[in-house]
Amino acid sequence: MRDQIVAGNWKMNNDQNETQSLLNELKKYNKPEKIRIIVAPAFTQLSQSVDLLKDDIITVAAQNMNLAVSGAHTGEISVNMLKGVGVNLVVLGHSERRSLYHENNLTLAGKVNTALEAGMEIIFCFGEQLEERKSNRHFNVVKEQLSEALFSLSVAAWSQIILAYEPVWAIGTGETASPDQAQEMHAYIRSLIQEHYNENLAQKVSILYGGSVKPGNAEEIFSMQDVDGGLIGGASLNSDDFMAIVNAF
Ligand code: 13P
């Protein structure tokens, strides 16, 4: 049985007070024990979030980290700084990092290694742009993203990897991939893992869908065989919406 996961990527939202209110609201809910629930606040709110959630099953992830472990990287945050505040999970490869901050598959392969060596778990994001889907290149794009960033890893390293397929055209647009489109891509991703590694690993890796998941569409998307949960942007900023999505399995 694969882990079922709902993760909230808060992006550059929620200051100290907003973080405190949202986490205090989330703490009040009864939570299904079988679902892993994760929130990814901004760097400046990580320590506060770990502290606030210490008696809760919700865990805290960072939204990014630097490739290097220390040194002359003004304005950057290292893996050990994350671990130092109790964060053992990091989101890497989000499309906004790729498009706005020029991260590519090779940079990401390096970041994945840095994170793995430090014993971190990774939510690895990837997905095609609208033109790539329109021109029927979406499978090839996803294959390249995974091959270049992840397929040199050992089988053992995959126990620290969660995949998040986020078609760029569905992020923050209100346009979700249909459950069939999500299922088709997730099954394809699993087939790639099977081809490069083995069936056992392909069946074990959790693959989340991200892109305009809301309380109204989560159940249908999560009911698909190869969809193991969601990476939620906008709807994770509201406690009722986020918990409705958690309860949509
Ligand atoms: P939205 O849910 O706002 O579309 O964002 C998805 C996302 O980018 C999660 O990482």
Short mmCIF file of C-alpha atoms and ligand atoms in Angstrom, two decimals:
data_model
loop_
_atom_site.label_atom_id
_atom_site.label_comp_id
_atom_site.label_asym_id
_atom_site.label_seq_id
_atom_site.Cartn_x
_atom_site.Cartn_y
_atom_site.Cartn_z
CA MET A 1 0.00 0.00 0.00
CA ARG A 2 1.43 3.39 -0.98
CA ASP A 3 1.42 6.40 1.33
CA GLN A 4 -1.55 8.67 0.69
CA ILE A 5 -0.43 12.25 1.08
CA VAL A 6 -1.94 15.72 1.02
CA ALA A 7 0.62 18.52 1.07
CA GLY A 8 -0.09 22.25 1.18
CA ASN A 9 2.41 24.44 -0.63
CA TRP A 10 1.83 27.86 0.86
CA LYS A 11 4.22 29.54 -1.61
CA MET A 12 5.09 33.15 -0.61
CA ASN A 13 2.04 33.54 1.62
CA ASN A 14 1.41 33.75 5.38
CA ASP A 15 3.48 35.89 7.71
CA GLN A 16 3.99 35.04 11.37
CA ASN A 17 0.45 35.91 12.52
CA GLU A 18 -1.22 34.29 9.53
CA THR A 19 0.88 31.15 10.01
CA GLN A 20 -0.10 30.97 13.64
CA SER A 21 -3.83 31.34 12.88
CA LEU A 22 -3.86 28.85 10.02
CA LEU A 23 -1.90 26.22 11.94
CA ASN A 24 -4.01 26.69 15.06
CA GLU A 25 -7.14 26.18 12.95
CA LEU A 26 -5.68 23.07 11.31
CA LYS A 27 -4.75 21.65 14.71
CA LYS A 28 -8.40 21.66 15.79
CA TYR A 29 -9.53 19.16 13.16
CA ASN A 30 -9.79 15.43 13.71
CA LYS A 31 -7.49 13.97 11.14
CA PRO A 32 -7.63 10.65 9.36
CA GLU A 33 -4.65 8.64 10.64
CA LYS A 34 -3.91 6.93 7.35
CA ILE A 35 -3.25 10.15 5.41
CA ARG A 36 0.10 11.94 5.65
CA ILE A 37 -0.58 15.66 5.94
CA ILE A 38 2.19 18.13 5.16
CA VAL A 39 2.43 21.92 5.05
CA ALA A 40 5.20 23.91 3.39
CA PRO A 41 5.39 27.44 4.84
CA ALA A 42 7.98 30.08 3.89
CA PHE A 43 11.53 29.69 5.25
CA THR A 44 11.00 32.38 7.90
CA GLN A 45 8.00 30.49 9.31
CA LEU A 46 9.52 26.98 9.41
CA SER A 47 10.80 27.05 12.95
CA GLN A 48 7.54 28.53 14.24
CA SER A 49 5.55 25.91 12.31
CA VAL A 50 7.58 22.96 13.60
CA ASP A 51 7.05 24.28 17.10
CA LEU A 52 3.32 24.81 16.70
CA LEU A 53 2.83 21.36 15.18
CA LYS A 54 4.95 19.38 17.61
CA ASP A 55 1.92 17.52 19.05
CA ASP A 56 0.11 17.18 15.72
CA ILE A 57 0.40 14.63 12.92
CA ILE A 58 0.90 17.40 10.34
CA THR A 59 4.56 17.63 9.32
CA VAL A 60 6.46 20.60 7.93
CA ALA A 61 8.31 20.81 4.62
CA ALA A 62 10.47 23.55 3.12
CA GLN A 63 9.67 24.86 -0.36
CA ASN A 64 13.28 24.90 -1.59
CA MET A 65 16.91 24.67 -0.52
CA ASN A 66 20.31 25.42 -2.02
CA LEU A 67 22.42 22.90 -3.89
CA ALA A 68 25.48 23.69 -1.77
CA VAL A 69 25.75 22.71 1.88
CA SER A 70 27.36 25.97 3.01
CA GLY A 71 29.45 28.88 1.81
CA ALA A 72 29.22 32.01 -0.29
CA HIS A 73 25.59 31.90 -1.43
CA THR A 74 24.13 35.19 -0.23
CA GLY A 75 20.44 34.95 0.47
CA GLU A 76 20.24 31.16 0.29
CA ILE A 77 19.25 28.43 2.74
CA SER A 78 21.11 25.12 3.15
CA VAL A 79 19.86 21.65 3.89
CA ASN A 80 21.53 21.65 7.31
CA MET A 81 19.79 24.91 8.20
CA LEU A 82 16.48 23.20 7.44
CA LYS A 83 17.40 20.15 9.48
CA GLY A 84 18.53 22.41 12.29
CA VAL A 85 14.99 23.74 12.71
CA GLY A 86 13.45 20.27 12.58
CA VAL A 87 12.51 20.14 8.89
CA ASN A 88 13.26 16.81 7.22
CA LEU A 89 11.27 17.22 4.01
CA VAL A 90 11.80 19.60 1.10
CA VAL A 91 9.85 20.44 -2.07
CA LEU A 92 12.20 20.54 -5.08
CA GLY A 93 11.61 21.38 -8.73
CA HIS A 94 8.38 23.33 -8.41
CA SER A 95 7.44 24.89 -11.77
CA GLU A 96 7.73 28.39 -10.28
CA ARG A 97 11.34 27.61 -9.30
CA ARG A 98 11.96 26.28 -12.80
CA SER A 99 10.38 29.18 -14.67
CA LEU A 100 11.12 32.18 -12.41
CA TYR A 101 14.47 31.08 -10.96
CA HIS A 102 15.84 29.07 -13.88
CA GLU A 103 16.21 25.74 -12.14
CA ASN A 104 16.69 22.96 -14.63
CA ASN A 105 16.79 19.19 -14.45
CA LEU A 106 20.54 19.11 -13.88
CA THR A 107 20.47 21.66 -11.05
CA LEU A 108 17.65 19.67 -9.58
CA ALA A 109 19.54 16.39 -9.84
CA GLY A 110 22.25 18.09 -7.74
CA LYS A 111 19.77 19.40 -5.19
CA VAL A 112 18.18 15.97 -4.92
CA ASN A 113 21.59 14.48 -4.12
CA THR A 114 22.36 17.13 -1.53
CA ALA A 115 19.00 16.52 0.14
CA LEU A 116 19.33 12.73 0.05
CA GLU A 117 22.84 12.80 1.48
CA ALA A 118 21.51 14.81 4.40
CA GLY A 119 18.76 12.23 4.93
CA MET A 120 15.93 14.49 3.79
CA GLU A 121 12.74 13.32 2.16
CA ILE A 122 11.87 15.11 -1.10
CA ILE A 123 8.64 16.06 -2.84
CA PHE A 124 9.90 16.28 -6.41
CA CYS A 125 7.72 18.38 -8.75
CA PHE A 126 7.63 18.23 -12.51
CA GLY A 127 5.09 18.64 -15.31
CA GLU A 128 4.60 20.00 -18.79
CA GLN A 129 3.68 23.49 -20.02
CA LEU A 130 0.52 24.16 -22.01
CA GLU A 131 2.25 24.31 -25.42
CA GLU A 132 3.95 21.01 -24.67
CA ARG A 133 0.62 19.33 -23.99
CA LYS A 134 -1.03 20.98 -26.99
CA SER A 135 1.72 19.65 -29.23
CA ASN A 136 1.45 16.22 -27.65
CA ARG A 137 4.94 16.36 -26.14
CA HIS A 138 3.80 16.05 -22.52
CA PHE A 139 4.90 12.43 -22.08
CA ASN A 140 8.35 13.14 -23.49
CA VAL A 141 8.79 16.23 -21.34
CA VAL A 142 7.90 14.34 -18.18
CA LYS A 143 10.16 11.46 -19.18
CA GLU A 144 13.06 13.87 -19.66
CA GLN A 145 12.41 15.66 -16.36
CA LEU A 146 12.41 12.40 -14.43
CA SER A 147 15.29 10.78 -16.32
CA GLU A 148 17.62 13.74 -15.96
CA ALA A 149 16.85 14.54 -12.35
CA LEU A 150 16.08 11.18 -10.74
CA PHE A 151 16.83 8.09 -12.77
CA SER A 152 20.48 7.90 -11.69
CA LEU A 153 19.37 7.31 -8.12
CA SER A 154 19.66 3.90 -6.47
CA VAL A 155 16.52 1.93 -5.70
CA ALA A 156 17.16 2.53 -2.00
CA ALA A 157 17.19 6.32 -2.46
CA TRP A 158 13.61 6.20 -3.74
CA SER A 159 12.32 5.51 -0.23
CA GLN A 160 13.00 9.24 0.33
CA ILE A 161 11.21 10.44 -2.83
CA ILE A 162 7.60 11.51 -3.28
CA LEU A 163 6.67 12.57 -6.83
CA ALA A 164 4.31 15.43 -7.60
CA TYR A 165 3.02 15.73 -11.16
CA GLU A 166 1.95 19.34 -11.65
CA PRO A 167 0.98 20.28 -15.20
CA VAL A 168 2.00 23.94 -15.40
CA TRP A 169 -1.21 24.91 -17.22
CA ALA A 170 -3.25 23.75 -14.22
CA ILE A 171 -1.32 25.64 -11.53
CA GLY A 172 -3.26 28.57 -10.10
CA THR A 173 -5.43 28.73 -13.21
CA GLY A 174 -8.58 27.03 -11.96
CA GLU A 175 -8.19 24.60 -14.83
CA THR A 176 -7.55 21.13 -13.40
CA ALA A 177 -6.33 18.15 -15.35
CA SER A 178 -9.30 15.83 -15.72
CA PRO A 179 -9.16 12.72 -13.53
CA ASP A 180 -8.47 10.72 -16.70
CA GLN A 181 -5.63 13.01 -17.76
CA ALA A 182 -4.09 12.75 -14.29
CA GLN A 183 -4.50 8.97 -14.22
CA GLU A 184 -3.03 8.60 -17.71
CA MET A 185 0.10 10.55 -16.75
CA HIS A 186 0.49 8.92 -13.34
CA ALA A 187 0.25 5.45 -14.92
CA TYR A 188 2.84 6.53 -17.48
CA ILE A 189 5.17 7.77 -14.71
CA ARG A 190 4.83 4.43 -12.94
CA SER A 191 5.61 2.62 -16.19
CA LEU A 192 8.81 4.70 -16.53
CA ILE A 193 9.90 3.72 -13.02
CA GLN A 194 9.17 0.09 -13.81
CA GLU A 195 11.21 0.32 -17.00
CA HIS A 196 14.23 1.95 -15.30
CA TYR A 197 14.04 0.04 -12.04
CA ASN A 198 11.43 -2.62 -11.35
CA GLU A 199 7.73 -3.20 -10.81
CA ASN A 200 8.08 -3.40 -7.05
CA LEU A 201 9.52 0.11 -6.83
CA ALA A 202 7.03 1.45 -9.38
CA GLN A 203 4.20 0.27 -7.16
CA LYS A 204 5.73 1.76 -4.01
CA VAL A 205 6.37 5.38 -5.05
CA SER A 206 3.64 7.84 -4.10
CA ILE A 207 2.68 10.14 -6.97
CA LEU A 208 0.74 13.28 -6.05
CA TYR A 209 -1.24 15.42 -8.47
CA GLY A 210 -1.02 19.23 -8.22
CA GLY A 211 -2.83 21.98 -10.09
CA SER A 212 -6.08 23.66 -9.00
CA VAL A 213 -7.11 20.88 -6.61
CA LYS A 214 -10.11 22.12 -4.62
CA PRO A 215 -12.62 20.54 -2.24
CA GLY A 216 -15.02 20.16 -5.20
CA ASN A 217 -12.69 18.11 -7.43
CA ALA A 218 -10.34 16.35 -5.00
CA GLU A 219 -12.45 13.25 -4.47
CA GLU A 220 -12.71 12.50 -8.16
CA ILE A 221 -8.97 13.01 -8.73
CA PHE A 222 -7.92 11.03 -5.64
CA SER A 223 -10.17 8.13 -6.67
CA MET A 224 -7.92 7.40 -9.64
CA GLN A 225 -5.83 4.28 -9.22
CA ASP A 226 -2.39 5.85 -9.62
CA VAL A 227 -3.08 9.15 -7.87
CA ASP A 228 -1.85 8.94 -4.27
CA GLY A 229 -2.80 12.42 -3.14
CA GLY A 230 -2.28 16.06 -3.94
CA LEU A 231 0.07 19.01 -3.72
CA ILE A 232 -2.24 21.91 -3.02
CA GLY A 233 -1.50 25.59 -3.59
CA GLY A 234 -4.32 28.13 -3.23
CA ALA A 235 -6.75 25.86 -1.39
CA SER A 236 -4.14 25.02 1.27
CA LEU A 237 -4.33 28.60 2.56
CA ASN A 238 -7.82 28.00 3.95
CA SER A 239 -8.15 25.44 6.76
CA ASP A 240 -11.67 24.27 5.82
CA ASP A 241 -10.71 23.79 2.17
CA PHE A 242 -7.44 22.07 2.98
CA MET A 243 -9.05 19.66 5.44
CA ALA A 244 -11.92 18.98 3.03
CA ILE A 245 -9.25 17.92 0.52
CA VAL A 246 -7.50 15.76 3.15
CA ASN A 247 -10.85 14.09 3.81
CA ALA A 248 -11.56 13.56 0.10
CA PHE A 249 -9.85 10.15 -0.04
P1 13P B 1 -2.81 25.63 -7.06
O1 13P B 1 -3.44 24.52 -6.22
O2 13P B 1 -3.03 26.98 -6.52
O3 13P B 1 -3.17 25.47 -8.50
O4 13P B 1 -1.21 25.39 -6.97
C1 13P B 1 -0.70 24.14 -7.19
C2 13P B 1 0.73 24.15 -6.83
O5 13P B 1 1.53 24.81 -7.47
C3 13P B 1 1.15 23.36 -5.66
O6 13P B 1 2.53 23.26 -5.58
#
